[in-house]
CSV table of C-alpha atoms and ligand atoms in Angstrom, one decimal:
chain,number,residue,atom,x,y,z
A,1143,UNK,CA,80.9,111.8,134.3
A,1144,UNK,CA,77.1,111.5,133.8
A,1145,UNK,CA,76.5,114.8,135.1
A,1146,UNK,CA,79.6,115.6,132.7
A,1147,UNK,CA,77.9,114.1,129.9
A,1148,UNK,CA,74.7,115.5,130.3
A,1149,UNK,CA,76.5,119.1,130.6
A,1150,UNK,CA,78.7,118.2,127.1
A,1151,UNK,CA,75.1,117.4,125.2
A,1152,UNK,CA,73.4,120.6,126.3
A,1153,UNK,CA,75.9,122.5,124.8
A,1154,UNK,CA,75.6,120.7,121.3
A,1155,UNK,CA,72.0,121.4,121.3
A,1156,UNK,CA,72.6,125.1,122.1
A,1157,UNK,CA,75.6,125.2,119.4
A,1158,UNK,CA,72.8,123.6,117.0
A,1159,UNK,CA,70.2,126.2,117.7
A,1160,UNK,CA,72.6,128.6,116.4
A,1161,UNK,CA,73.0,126.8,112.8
A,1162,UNK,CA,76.2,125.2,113.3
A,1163,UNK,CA,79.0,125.5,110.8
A,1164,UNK,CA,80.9,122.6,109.6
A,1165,UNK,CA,84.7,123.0,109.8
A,1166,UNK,CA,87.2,121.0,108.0
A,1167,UNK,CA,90.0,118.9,109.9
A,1168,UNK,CA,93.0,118.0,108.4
A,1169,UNK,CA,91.9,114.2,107.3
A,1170,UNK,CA,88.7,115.9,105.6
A,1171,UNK,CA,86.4,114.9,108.3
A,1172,UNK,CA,83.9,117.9,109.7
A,1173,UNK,CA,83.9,119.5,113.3
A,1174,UNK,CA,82.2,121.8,114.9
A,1175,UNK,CA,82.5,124.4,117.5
A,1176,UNK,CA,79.9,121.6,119.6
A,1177,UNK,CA,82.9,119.5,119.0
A,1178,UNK,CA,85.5,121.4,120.6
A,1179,UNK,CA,83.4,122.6,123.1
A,1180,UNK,CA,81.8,119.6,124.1
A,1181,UNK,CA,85.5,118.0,124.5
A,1182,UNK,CA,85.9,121.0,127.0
A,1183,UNK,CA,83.6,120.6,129.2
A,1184,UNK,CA,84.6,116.6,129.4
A,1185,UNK,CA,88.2,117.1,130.0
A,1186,UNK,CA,87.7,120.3,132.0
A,1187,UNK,CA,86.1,117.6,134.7
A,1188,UNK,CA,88.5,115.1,134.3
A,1189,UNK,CA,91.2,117.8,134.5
A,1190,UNK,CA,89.8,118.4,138.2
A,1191,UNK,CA,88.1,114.9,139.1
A,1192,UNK,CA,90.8,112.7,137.8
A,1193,UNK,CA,93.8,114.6,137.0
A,1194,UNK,CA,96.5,111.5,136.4
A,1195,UNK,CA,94.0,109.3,135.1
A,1196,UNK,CA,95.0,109.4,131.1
A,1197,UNK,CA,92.7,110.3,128.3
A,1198,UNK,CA,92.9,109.6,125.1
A,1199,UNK,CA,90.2,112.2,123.0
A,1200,UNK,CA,89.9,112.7,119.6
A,1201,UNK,CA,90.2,116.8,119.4
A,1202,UNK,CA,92.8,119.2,119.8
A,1203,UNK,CA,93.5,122.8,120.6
A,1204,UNK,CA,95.2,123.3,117.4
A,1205,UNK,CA,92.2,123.3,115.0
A,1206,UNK,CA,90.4,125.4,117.5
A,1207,UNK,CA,92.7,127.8,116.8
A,1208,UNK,CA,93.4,127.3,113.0
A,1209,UNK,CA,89.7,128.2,112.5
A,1210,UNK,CA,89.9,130.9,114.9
A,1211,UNK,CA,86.9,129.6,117.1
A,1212,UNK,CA,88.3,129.8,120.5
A,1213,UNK,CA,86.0,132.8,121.4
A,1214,UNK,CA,83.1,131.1,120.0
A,1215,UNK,CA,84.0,128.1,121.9
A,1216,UNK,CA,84.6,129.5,125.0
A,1217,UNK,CA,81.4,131.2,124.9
A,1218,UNK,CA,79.4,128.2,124.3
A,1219,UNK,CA,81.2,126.6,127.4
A,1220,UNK,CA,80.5,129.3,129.7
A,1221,UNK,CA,76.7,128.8,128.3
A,1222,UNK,CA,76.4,125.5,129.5
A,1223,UNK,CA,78.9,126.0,132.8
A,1224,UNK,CA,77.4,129.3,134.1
A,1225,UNK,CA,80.3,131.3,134.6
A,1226,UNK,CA,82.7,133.1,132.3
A,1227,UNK,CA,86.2,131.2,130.9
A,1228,UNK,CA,88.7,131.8,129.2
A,1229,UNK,CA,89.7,131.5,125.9
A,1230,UNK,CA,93.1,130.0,127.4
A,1231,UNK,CA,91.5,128.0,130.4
A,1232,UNK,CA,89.5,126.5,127.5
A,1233,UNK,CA,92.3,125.5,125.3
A,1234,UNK,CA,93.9,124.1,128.4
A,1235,UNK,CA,91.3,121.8,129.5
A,1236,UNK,CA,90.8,120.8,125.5
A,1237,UNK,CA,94.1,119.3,125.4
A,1238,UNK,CA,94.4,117.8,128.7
A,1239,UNK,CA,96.0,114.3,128.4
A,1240,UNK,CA,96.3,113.3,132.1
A,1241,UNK,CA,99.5,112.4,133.9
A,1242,UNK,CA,100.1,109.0,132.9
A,1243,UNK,CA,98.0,107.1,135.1
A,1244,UNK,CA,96.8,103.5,134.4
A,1245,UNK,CA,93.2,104.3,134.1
A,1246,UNK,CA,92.4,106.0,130.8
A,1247,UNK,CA,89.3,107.7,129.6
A,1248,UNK,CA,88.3,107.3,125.7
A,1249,UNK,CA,86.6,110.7,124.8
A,1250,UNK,CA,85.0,111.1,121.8
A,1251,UNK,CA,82.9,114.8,122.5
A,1252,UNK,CA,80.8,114.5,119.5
A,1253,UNK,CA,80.6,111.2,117.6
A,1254,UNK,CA,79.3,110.9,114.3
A,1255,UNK,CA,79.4,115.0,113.5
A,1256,UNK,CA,77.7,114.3,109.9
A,1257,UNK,CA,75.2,112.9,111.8
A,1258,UNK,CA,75.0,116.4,114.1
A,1259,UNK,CA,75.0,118.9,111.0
A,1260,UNK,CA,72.1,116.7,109.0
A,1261,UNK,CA,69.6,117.1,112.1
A,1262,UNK,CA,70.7,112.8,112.5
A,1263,UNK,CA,71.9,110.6,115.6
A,1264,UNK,CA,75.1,112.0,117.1
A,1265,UNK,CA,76.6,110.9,120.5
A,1266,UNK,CA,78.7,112.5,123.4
A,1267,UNK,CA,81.2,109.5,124.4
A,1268,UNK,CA,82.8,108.7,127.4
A,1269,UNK,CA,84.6,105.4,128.2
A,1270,UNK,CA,86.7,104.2,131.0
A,1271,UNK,CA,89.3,101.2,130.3
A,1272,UNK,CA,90.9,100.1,133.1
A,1273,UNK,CA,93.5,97.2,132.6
A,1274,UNK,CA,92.9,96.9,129.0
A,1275,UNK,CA,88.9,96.5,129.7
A,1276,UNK,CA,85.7,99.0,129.3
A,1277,UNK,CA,84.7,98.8,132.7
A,1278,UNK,CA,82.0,101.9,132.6
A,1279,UNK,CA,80.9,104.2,129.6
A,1280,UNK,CA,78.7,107.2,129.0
A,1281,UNK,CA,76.4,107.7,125.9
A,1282,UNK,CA,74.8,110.9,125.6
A,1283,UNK,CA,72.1,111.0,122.6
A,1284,UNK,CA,70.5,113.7,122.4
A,1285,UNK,CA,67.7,112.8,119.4
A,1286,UNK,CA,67.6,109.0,120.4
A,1287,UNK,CA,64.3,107.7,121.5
A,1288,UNK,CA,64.2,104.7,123.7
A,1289,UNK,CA,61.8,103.3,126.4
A,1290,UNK,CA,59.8,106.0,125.5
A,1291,UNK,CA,62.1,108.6,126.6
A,1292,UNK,CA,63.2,111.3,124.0
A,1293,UNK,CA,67.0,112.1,124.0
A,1294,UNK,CA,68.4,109.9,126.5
A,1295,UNK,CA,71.8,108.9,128.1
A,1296,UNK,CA,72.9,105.3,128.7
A,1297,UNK,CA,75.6,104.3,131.0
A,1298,UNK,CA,76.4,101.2,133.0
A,1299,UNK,CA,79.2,98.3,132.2
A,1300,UNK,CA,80.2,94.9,133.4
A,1301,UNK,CA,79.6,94.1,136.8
A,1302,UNK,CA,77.4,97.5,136.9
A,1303,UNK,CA,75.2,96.5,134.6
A,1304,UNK,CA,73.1,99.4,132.4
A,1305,UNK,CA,70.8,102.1,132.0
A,1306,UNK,CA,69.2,104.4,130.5
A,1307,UNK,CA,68.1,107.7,132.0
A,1308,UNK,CA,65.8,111.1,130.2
A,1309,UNK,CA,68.6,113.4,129.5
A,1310,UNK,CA,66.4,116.1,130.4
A,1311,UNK,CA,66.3,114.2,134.0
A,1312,UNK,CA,64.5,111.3,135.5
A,1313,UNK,CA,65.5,108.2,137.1
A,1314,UNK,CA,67.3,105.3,135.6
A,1315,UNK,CA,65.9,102.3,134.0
A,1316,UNK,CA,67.5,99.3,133.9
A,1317,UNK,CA,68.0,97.8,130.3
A,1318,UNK,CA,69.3,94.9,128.5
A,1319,UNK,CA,69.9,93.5,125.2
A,1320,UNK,CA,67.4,91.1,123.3
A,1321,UNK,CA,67.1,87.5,123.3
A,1322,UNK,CA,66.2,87.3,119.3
A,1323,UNK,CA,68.5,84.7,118.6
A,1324,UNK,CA,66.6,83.6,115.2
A,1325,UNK,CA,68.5,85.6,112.4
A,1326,UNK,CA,64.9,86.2,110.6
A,1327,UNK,CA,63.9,88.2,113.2
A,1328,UNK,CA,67.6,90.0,114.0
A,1329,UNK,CA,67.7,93.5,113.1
A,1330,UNK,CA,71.0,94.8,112.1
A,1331,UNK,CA,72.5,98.7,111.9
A,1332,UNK,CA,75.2,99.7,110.3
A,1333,UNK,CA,76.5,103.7,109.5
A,1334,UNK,CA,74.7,106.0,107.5
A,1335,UNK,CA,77.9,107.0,105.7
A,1336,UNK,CA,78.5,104.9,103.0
A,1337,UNK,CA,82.3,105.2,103.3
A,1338,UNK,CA,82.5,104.2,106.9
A,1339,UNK,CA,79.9,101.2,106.3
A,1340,UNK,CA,80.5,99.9,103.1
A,1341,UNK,CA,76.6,98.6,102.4
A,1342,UNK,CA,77.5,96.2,99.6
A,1343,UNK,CA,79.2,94.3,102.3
A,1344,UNK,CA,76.6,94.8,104.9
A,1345,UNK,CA,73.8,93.6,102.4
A,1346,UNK,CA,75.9,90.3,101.7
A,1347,UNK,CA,75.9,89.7,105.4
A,1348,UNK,CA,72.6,90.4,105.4
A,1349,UNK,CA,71.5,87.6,102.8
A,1350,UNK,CA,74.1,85.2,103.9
A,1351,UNK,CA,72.9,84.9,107.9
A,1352,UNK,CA,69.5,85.4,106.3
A,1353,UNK,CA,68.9,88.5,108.7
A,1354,UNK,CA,65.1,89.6,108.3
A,1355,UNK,CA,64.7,92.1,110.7
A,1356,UNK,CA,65.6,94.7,108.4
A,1357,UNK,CA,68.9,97.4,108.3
A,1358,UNK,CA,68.5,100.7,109.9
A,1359,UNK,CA,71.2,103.2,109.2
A,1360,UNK,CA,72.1,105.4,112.4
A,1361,UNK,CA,75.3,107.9,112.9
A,1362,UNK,CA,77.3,107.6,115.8
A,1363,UNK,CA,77.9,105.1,119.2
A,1364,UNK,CA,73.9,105.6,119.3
A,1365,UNK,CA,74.5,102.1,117.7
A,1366,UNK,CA,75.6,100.7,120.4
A,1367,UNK,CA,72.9,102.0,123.0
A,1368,UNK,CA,70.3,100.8,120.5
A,1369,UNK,CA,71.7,97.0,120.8
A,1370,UNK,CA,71.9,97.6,124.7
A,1371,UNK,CA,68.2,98.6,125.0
A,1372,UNK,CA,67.3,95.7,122.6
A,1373,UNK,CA,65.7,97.5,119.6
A,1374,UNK,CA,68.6,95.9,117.6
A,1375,UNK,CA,70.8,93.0,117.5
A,1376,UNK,CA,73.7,93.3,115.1
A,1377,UNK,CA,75.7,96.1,114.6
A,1378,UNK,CA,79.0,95.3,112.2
A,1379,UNK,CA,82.1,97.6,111.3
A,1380,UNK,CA,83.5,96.3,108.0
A,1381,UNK,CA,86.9,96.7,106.9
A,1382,UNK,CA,86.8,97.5,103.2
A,1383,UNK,CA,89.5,100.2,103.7
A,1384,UNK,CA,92.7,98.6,104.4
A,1385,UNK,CA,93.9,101.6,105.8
A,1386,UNK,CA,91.5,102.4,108.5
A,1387,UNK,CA,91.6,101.4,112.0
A,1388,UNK,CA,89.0,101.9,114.3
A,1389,UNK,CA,89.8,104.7,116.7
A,1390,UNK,CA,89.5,104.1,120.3
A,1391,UNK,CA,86.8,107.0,121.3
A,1392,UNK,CA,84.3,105.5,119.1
A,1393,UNK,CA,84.0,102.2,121.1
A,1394,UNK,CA,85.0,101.9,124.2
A,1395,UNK,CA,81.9,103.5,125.8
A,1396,UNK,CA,79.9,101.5,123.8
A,1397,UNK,CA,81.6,98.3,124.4
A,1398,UNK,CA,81.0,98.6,128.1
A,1399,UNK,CA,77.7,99.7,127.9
A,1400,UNK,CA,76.5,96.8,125.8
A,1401,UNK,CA,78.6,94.3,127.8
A,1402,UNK,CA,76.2,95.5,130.6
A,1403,UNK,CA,73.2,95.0,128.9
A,1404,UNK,CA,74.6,91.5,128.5
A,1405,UNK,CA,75.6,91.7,124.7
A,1406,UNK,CA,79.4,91.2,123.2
A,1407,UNK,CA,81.9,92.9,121.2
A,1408,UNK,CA,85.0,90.9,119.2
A,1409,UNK,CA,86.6,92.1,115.8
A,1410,UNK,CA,85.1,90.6,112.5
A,1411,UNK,CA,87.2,87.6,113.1
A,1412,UNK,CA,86.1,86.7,116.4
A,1413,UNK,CA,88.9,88.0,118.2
A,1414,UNK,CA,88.8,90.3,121.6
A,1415,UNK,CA,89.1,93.6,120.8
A,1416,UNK,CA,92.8,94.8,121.8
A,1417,UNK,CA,91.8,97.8,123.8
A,1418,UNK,CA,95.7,98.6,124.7
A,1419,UNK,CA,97.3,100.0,121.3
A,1420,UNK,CA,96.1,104.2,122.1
A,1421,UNK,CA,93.7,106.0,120.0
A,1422,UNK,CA,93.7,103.6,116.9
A,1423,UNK,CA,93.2,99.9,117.6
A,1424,UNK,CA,95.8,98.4,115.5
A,1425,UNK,CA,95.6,94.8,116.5
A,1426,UNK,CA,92.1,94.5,115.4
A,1427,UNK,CA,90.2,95.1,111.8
A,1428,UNK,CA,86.2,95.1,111.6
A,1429,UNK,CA,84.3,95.1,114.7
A,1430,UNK,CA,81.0,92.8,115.3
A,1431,UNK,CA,78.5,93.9,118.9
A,1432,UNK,CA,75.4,92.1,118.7
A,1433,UNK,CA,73.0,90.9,121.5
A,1434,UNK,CA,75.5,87.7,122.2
A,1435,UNK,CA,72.7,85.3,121.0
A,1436,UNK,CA,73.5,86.2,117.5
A,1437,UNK,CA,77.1,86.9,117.9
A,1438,UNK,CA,78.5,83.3,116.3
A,1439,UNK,CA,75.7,83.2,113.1
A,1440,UNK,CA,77.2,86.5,112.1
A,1441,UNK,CA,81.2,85.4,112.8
A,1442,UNK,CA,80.8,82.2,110.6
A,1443,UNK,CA,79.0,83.9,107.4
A,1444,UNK,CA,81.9,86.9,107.6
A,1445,UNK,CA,84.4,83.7,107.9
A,1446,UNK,CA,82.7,82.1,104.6
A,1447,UNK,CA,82.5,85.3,102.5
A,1448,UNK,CA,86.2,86.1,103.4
B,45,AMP,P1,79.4,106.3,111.8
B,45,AMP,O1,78.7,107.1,112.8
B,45,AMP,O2,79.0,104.8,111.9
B,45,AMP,O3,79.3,106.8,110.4
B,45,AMP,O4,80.9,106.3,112.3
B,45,AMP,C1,81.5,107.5,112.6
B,45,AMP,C2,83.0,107.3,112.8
B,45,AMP,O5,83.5,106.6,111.6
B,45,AMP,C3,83.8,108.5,112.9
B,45,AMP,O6,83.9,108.8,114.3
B,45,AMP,C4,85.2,108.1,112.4
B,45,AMP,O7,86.1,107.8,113.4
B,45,AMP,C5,84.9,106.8,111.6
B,45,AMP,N1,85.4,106.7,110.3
B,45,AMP,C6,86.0,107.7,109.5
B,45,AMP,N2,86.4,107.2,108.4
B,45,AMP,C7,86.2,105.9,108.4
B,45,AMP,C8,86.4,104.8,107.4
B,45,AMP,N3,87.0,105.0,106.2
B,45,AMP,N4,86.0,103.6,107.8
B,45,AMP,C9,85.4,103.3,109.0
B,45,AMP,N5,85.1,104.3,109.9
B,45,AMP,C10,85.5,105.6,109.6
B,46,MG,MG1,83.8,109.5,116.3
């Protein structure tokens, strides 16, 4: 899956170079033909690799074809593949679900796609949950720079523990999270949206655990490889929309990756993240990853301002 993932984030750059447009999904939210054809070249492996193994990924054929991008989309996967496909064989591997198999990949192609279309962070995800837990996970980001490498990939999980690897090739370096574990020092990220990060919240966090590190902004599951490699500590998900649930694809890589870096993941309550509900995690509201040294500081300010 890390050759995979490295395949998927080459094509997003070449999509880029071309200007990408932004398409409109049903819910409002953008994708783009990197999107779909990122997601292709994911499932198209798992399709041969892994073929019962069930996968749970956030795009479908169906708006592939109610934009009438499947040509361009095809095209962009034979770039990156080096060898003609279909517009079919394409769709195919697109909506490939497995064959109810225990395992089951969390594919998220292109994560944070506002962040892709301003020139921000972005991320190609790729998580595997295996009896309820992220065992191993894939972070492709392409514009992230960390231990000095420029666009990187991070992998790794419990037991595996993880690293970080040059995108553009290299060997991997072992990385873990920070031991900051005084809150003046504890740097915390939350999303550049303001509508998926609600910043009032974040800034009353921010004064009430007396976190001095200062708040950096950053699109996608990039988050998570940022607390992993220890430039960050906190990272928090608040749940000012009652309706949202956070959706499967845009965690579990991350979760197993900073679990091997030796940091932790609960909801905003404190409680284990139910990783067994399908694409929206229903059991859980909020999410809190920090370095695990200043995983309780954050839990009991949330608990007083709530
Ligand atoms: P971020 O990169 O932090 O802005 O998060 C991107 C993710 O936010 C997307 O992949 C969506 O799944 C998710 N998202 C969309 N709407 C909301 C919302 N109202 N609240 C929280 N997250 C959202
Ligand atoms: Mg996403």
């Amino acid at each position: 899956m890390r050759s995979a993932v490295r395949s998927a984030a080459r094509l997003c750059l070449a999509v880029e170079a071309d200007g990408p447009a932004g398409y409109s999904k049903d819910a409002g939210e953008p994708v783009t033909v990197a999107d779909f054809g990122a997601q292709a070249v994911l499932l198209g492996v798992l399709a041969t690799e892994y073929p019962r193994d069930t996968v749970i990924a956030e795009e479908d054929s169906r708006q592939v074809t109610r934009h009438g991008v499947e040509g361009e989309v095809a095209a962009a996967v034979s770039g990156v593949l080096g060898r003609g496909v279909s517009d079919d064989e394409v769709l195919a591997w697109i909506d490939h679900r497995g064959n109810g198999g225990l395992r089951t990949w969390a594919v998220d192609p292109l994560d944070g796609t506002r962040g892709y279309l301003r020139g921000d962070q972005f991320a190609v995800a790729v998580g595997l949950i295996v009896d309820g837990m992220a065992v191993a996970g894939v972070l492709g980001c392409p514009r992230l720079e960390l231990s000095g490498m420029q666009g990187v990939m991070v992998w790794g999980g419990p037991g595996m523990g993880t690293y970080v690897e040059a995108l553009a090739g290299g060997s991997p370096r072992r990385i873990a999270v920070s031991t900051v574990a005084d809150p003046g020092r504890a740097r915390i990220l939350g999303s550049v949206e303001p509508s998926h990060g609600d910043p009032e919240f974040l800034q009353g966090l921010i004064d009430g655990v007396g976190l001095g590190g200062g708040w950096v902004r950053i699109d996608s599951e990039a988050k998570y490889a940022a607390v992993a490699a220890g430039i960050a500590e906190v990272y928090v998900r608040p749940r000012n929309n009652p309706e949202w649930r956070e959706r499967l694809w845009d965690h579990a890589a991350g979760i197993a990756v900073l679990t091997g870096a030796g940091g932790r993941v609960t909801d905003l309550d404190g409680a284990p993240l139910d990783l067994t509900t399908g694409a929206m995690l229903t059991r859980n509201r909020g999410l809190l990853a920090t370095n695990g040294a200043m995983h309780q500081a954050v839990l009991s300010a949330v608990a007083e301002s709530t």
